[in-house]
Tab-separated table of C-alpha atoms in Angstrom:
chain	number	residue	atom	x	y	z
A	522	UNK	CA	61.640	65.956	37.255
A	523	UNK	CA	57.885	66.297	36.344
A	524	UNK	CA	56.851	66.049	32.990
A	525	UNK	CA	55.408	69.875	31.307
A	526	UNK	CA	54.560	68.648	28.158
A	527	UNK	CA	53.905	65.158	26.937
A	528	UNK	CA	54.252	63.721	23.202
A	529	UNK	CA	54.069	60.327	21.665
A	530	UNK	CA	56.339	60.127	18.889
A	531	UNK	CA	56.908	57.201	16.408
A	532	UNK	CA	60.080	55.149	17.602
A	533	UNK	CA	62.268	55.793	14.431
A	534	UNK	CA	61.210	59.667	14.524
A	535	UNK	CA	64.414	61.681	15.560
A	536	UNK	CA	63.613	63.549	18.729
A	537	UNK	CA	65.580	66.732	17.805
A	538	UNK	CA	63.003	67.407	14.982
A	539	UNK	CA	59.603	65.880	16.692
A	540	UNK	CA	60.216	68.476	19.277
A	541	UNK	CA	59.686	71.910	17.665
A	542	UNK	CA	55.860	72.121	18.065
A	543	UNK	CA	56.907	71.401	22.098
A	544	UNK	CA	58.892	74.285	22.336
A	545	UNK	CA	56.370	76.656	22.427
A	546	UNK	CA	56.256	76.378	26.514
A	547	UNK	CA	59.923	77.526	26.659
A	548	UNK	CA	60.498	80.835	27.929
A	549	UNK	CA	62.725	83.999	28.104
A	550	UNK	CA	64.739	83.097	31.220
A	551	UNK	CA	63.941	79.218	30.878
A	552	UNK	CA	66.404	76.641	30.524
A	553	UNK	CA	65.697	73.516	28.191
A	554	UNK	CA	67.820	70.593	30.190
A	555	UNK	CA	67.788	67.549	27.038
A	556	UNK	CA	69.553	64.685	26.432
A	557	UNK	CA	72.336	64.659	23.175
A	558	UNK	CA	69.893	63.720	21.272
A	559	UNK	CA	68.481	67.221	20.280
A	560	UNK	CA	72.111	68.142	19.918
A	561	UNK	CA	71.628	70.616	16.975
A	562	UNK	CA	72.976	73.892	16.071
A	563	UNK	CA	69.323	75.009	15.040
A	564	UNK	CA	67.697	74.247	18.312
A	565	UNK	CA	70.468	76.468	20.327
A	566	UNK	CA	70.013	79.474	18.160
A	567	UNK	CA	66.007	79.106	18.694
A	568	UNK	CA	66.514	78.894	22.276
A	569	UNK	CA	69.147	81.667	22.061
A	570	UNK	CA	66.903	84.031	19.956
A	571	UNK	CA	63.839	83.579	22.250
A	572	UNK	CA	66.376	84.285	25.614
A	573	UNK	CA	66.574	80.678	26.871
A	574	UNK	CA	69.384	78.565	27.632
A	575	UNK	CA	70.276	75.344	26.349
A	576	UNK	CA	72.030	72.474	28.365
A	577	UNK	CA	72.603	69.540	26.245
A	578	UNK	CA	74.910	67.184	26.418
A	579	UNK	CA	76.607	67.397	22.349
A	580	UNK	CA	77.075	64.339	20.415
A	581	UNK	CA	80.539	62.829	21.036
A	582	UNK	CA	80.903	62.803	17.341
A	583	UNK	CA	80.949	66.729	16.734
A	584	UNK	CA	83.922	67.925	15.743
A	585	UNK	CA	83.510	71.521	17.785
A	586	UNK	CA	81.819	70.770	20.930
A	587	UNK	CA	79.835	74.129	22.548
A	588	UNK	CA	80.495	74.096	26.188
A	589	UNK	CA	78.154	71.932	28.667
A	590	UNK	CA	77.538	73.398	32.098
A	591	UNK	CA	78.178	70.007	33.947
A	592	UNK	CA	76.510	70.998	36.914
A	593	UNK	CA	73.136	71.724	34.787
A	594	UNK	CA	73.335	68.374	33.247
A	595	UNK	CA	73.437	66.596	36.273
A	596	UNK	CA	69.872	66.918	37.014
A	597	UNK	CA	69.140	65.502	33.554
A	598	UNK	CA	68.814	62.679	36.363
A	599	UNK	CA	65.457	63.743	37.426
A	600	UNK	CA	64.270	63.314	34.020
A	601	UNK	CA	65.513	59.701	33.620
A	602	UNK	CA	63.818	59.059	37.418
A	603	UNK	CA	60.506	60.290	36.125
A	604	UNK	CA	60.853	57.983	33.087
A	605	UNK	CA	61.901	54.867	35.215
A	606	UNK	CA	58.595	55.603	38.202
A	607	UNK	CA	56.376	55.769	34.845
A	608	UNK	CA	57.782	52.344	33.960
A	609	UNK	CA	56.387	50.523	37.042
A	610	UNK	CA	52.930	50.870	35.661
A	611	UNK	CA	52.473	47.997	33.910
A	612	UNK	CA	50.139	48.476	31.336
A	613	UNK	CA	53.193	51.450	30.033
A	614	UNK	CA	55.960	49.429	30.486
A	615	UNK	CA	54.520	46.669	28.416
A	616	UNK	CA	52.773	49.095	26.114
A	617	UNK	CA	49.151	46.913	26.292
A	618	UNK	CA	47.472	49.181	24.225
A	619	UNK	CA	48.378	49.254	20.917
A	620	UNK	CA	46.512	52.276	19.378
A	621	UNK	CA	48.589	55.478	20.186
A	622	UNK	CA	45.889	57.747	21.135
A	623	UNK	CA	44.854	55.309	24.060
A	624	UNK	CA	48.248	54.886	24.843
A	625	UNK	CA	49.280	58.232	25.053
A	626	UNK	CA	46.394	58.730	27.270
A	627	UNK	CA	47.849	55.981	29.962
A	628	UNK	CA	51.231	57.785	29.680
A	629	UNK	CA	49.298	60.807	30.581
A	630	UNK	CA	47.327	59.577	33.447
A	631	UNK	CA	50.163	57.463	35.367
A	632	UNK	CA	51.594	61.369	34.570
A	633	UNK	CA	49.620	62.644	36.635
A	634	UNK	CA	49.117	60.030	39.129
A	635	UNK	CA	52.949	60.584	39.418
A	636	UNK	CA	52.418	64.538	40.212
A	637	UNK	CA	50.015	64.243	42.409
A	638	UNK	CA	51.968	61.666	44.539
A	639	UNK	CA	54.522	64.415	44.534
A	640	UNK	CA	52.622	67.011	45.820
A	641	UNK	CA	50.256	64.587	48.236
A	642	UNK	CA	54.015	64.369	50.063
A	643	UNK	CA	54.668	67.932	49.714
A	644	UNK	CA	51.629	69.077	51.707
């Protein structure tokens, strides 16, 4: 549930295509756990070709659903937790600053901020 890579993106940018230059920190033996949004037959033959496995949830409008391993796709939850703790931080939720490069930087230290509270409890 802790962010790898982060990317700011342009709110009418599809995800499914703003995400090929993140890719490049998926592995042979990695699985990439997204939400139906990246639902594409391209990105599952990438991940297939490189040895990693895809769990995402398909678009309910496709007429030949692949199969979903359910029990993968429950911890897409983990995901959605780290995006709601990010939210309590004020200056994200209400996006203050308007320039993208400072806010991606804000993203990316409440990011951290949110690691190292993880691993401050760990040890």
């Amino acid at each position: 549930g802790l962010p790898v890579t982060l990317k700011l993106t342009a709110g009418q940018a599809h995800d499914g295509r703003s995400a090929d230059d993140m890719l490049a920190t998926i592995g042979p033996g990695q699985t990439l756990l997204v939400d139906a949004a990246y639902d594409s037959n391209r990105l599952r033959e990438h991940l297939a070709e490189i040895g990693a496995r895809a769990v995402i949830r398909p678009i309910p409008r496709r007429r030949d659903p692949p199969p979903l391993d359910r029990d993968a796709c429950r911890r897409r939850n983990r995901i959605d937790r780290f995006f709601s703790k990010l939210k309590h931080y004020r200056a994200i939720a209400t996006r203050y600053e308007k320039h993208d490069a400072n806010f991606l930087a804000l993203v990316k230290l409440a990011a951290t901020r949110i690691w190292l509270r993880v691993y401050e409890s760990v040890t």
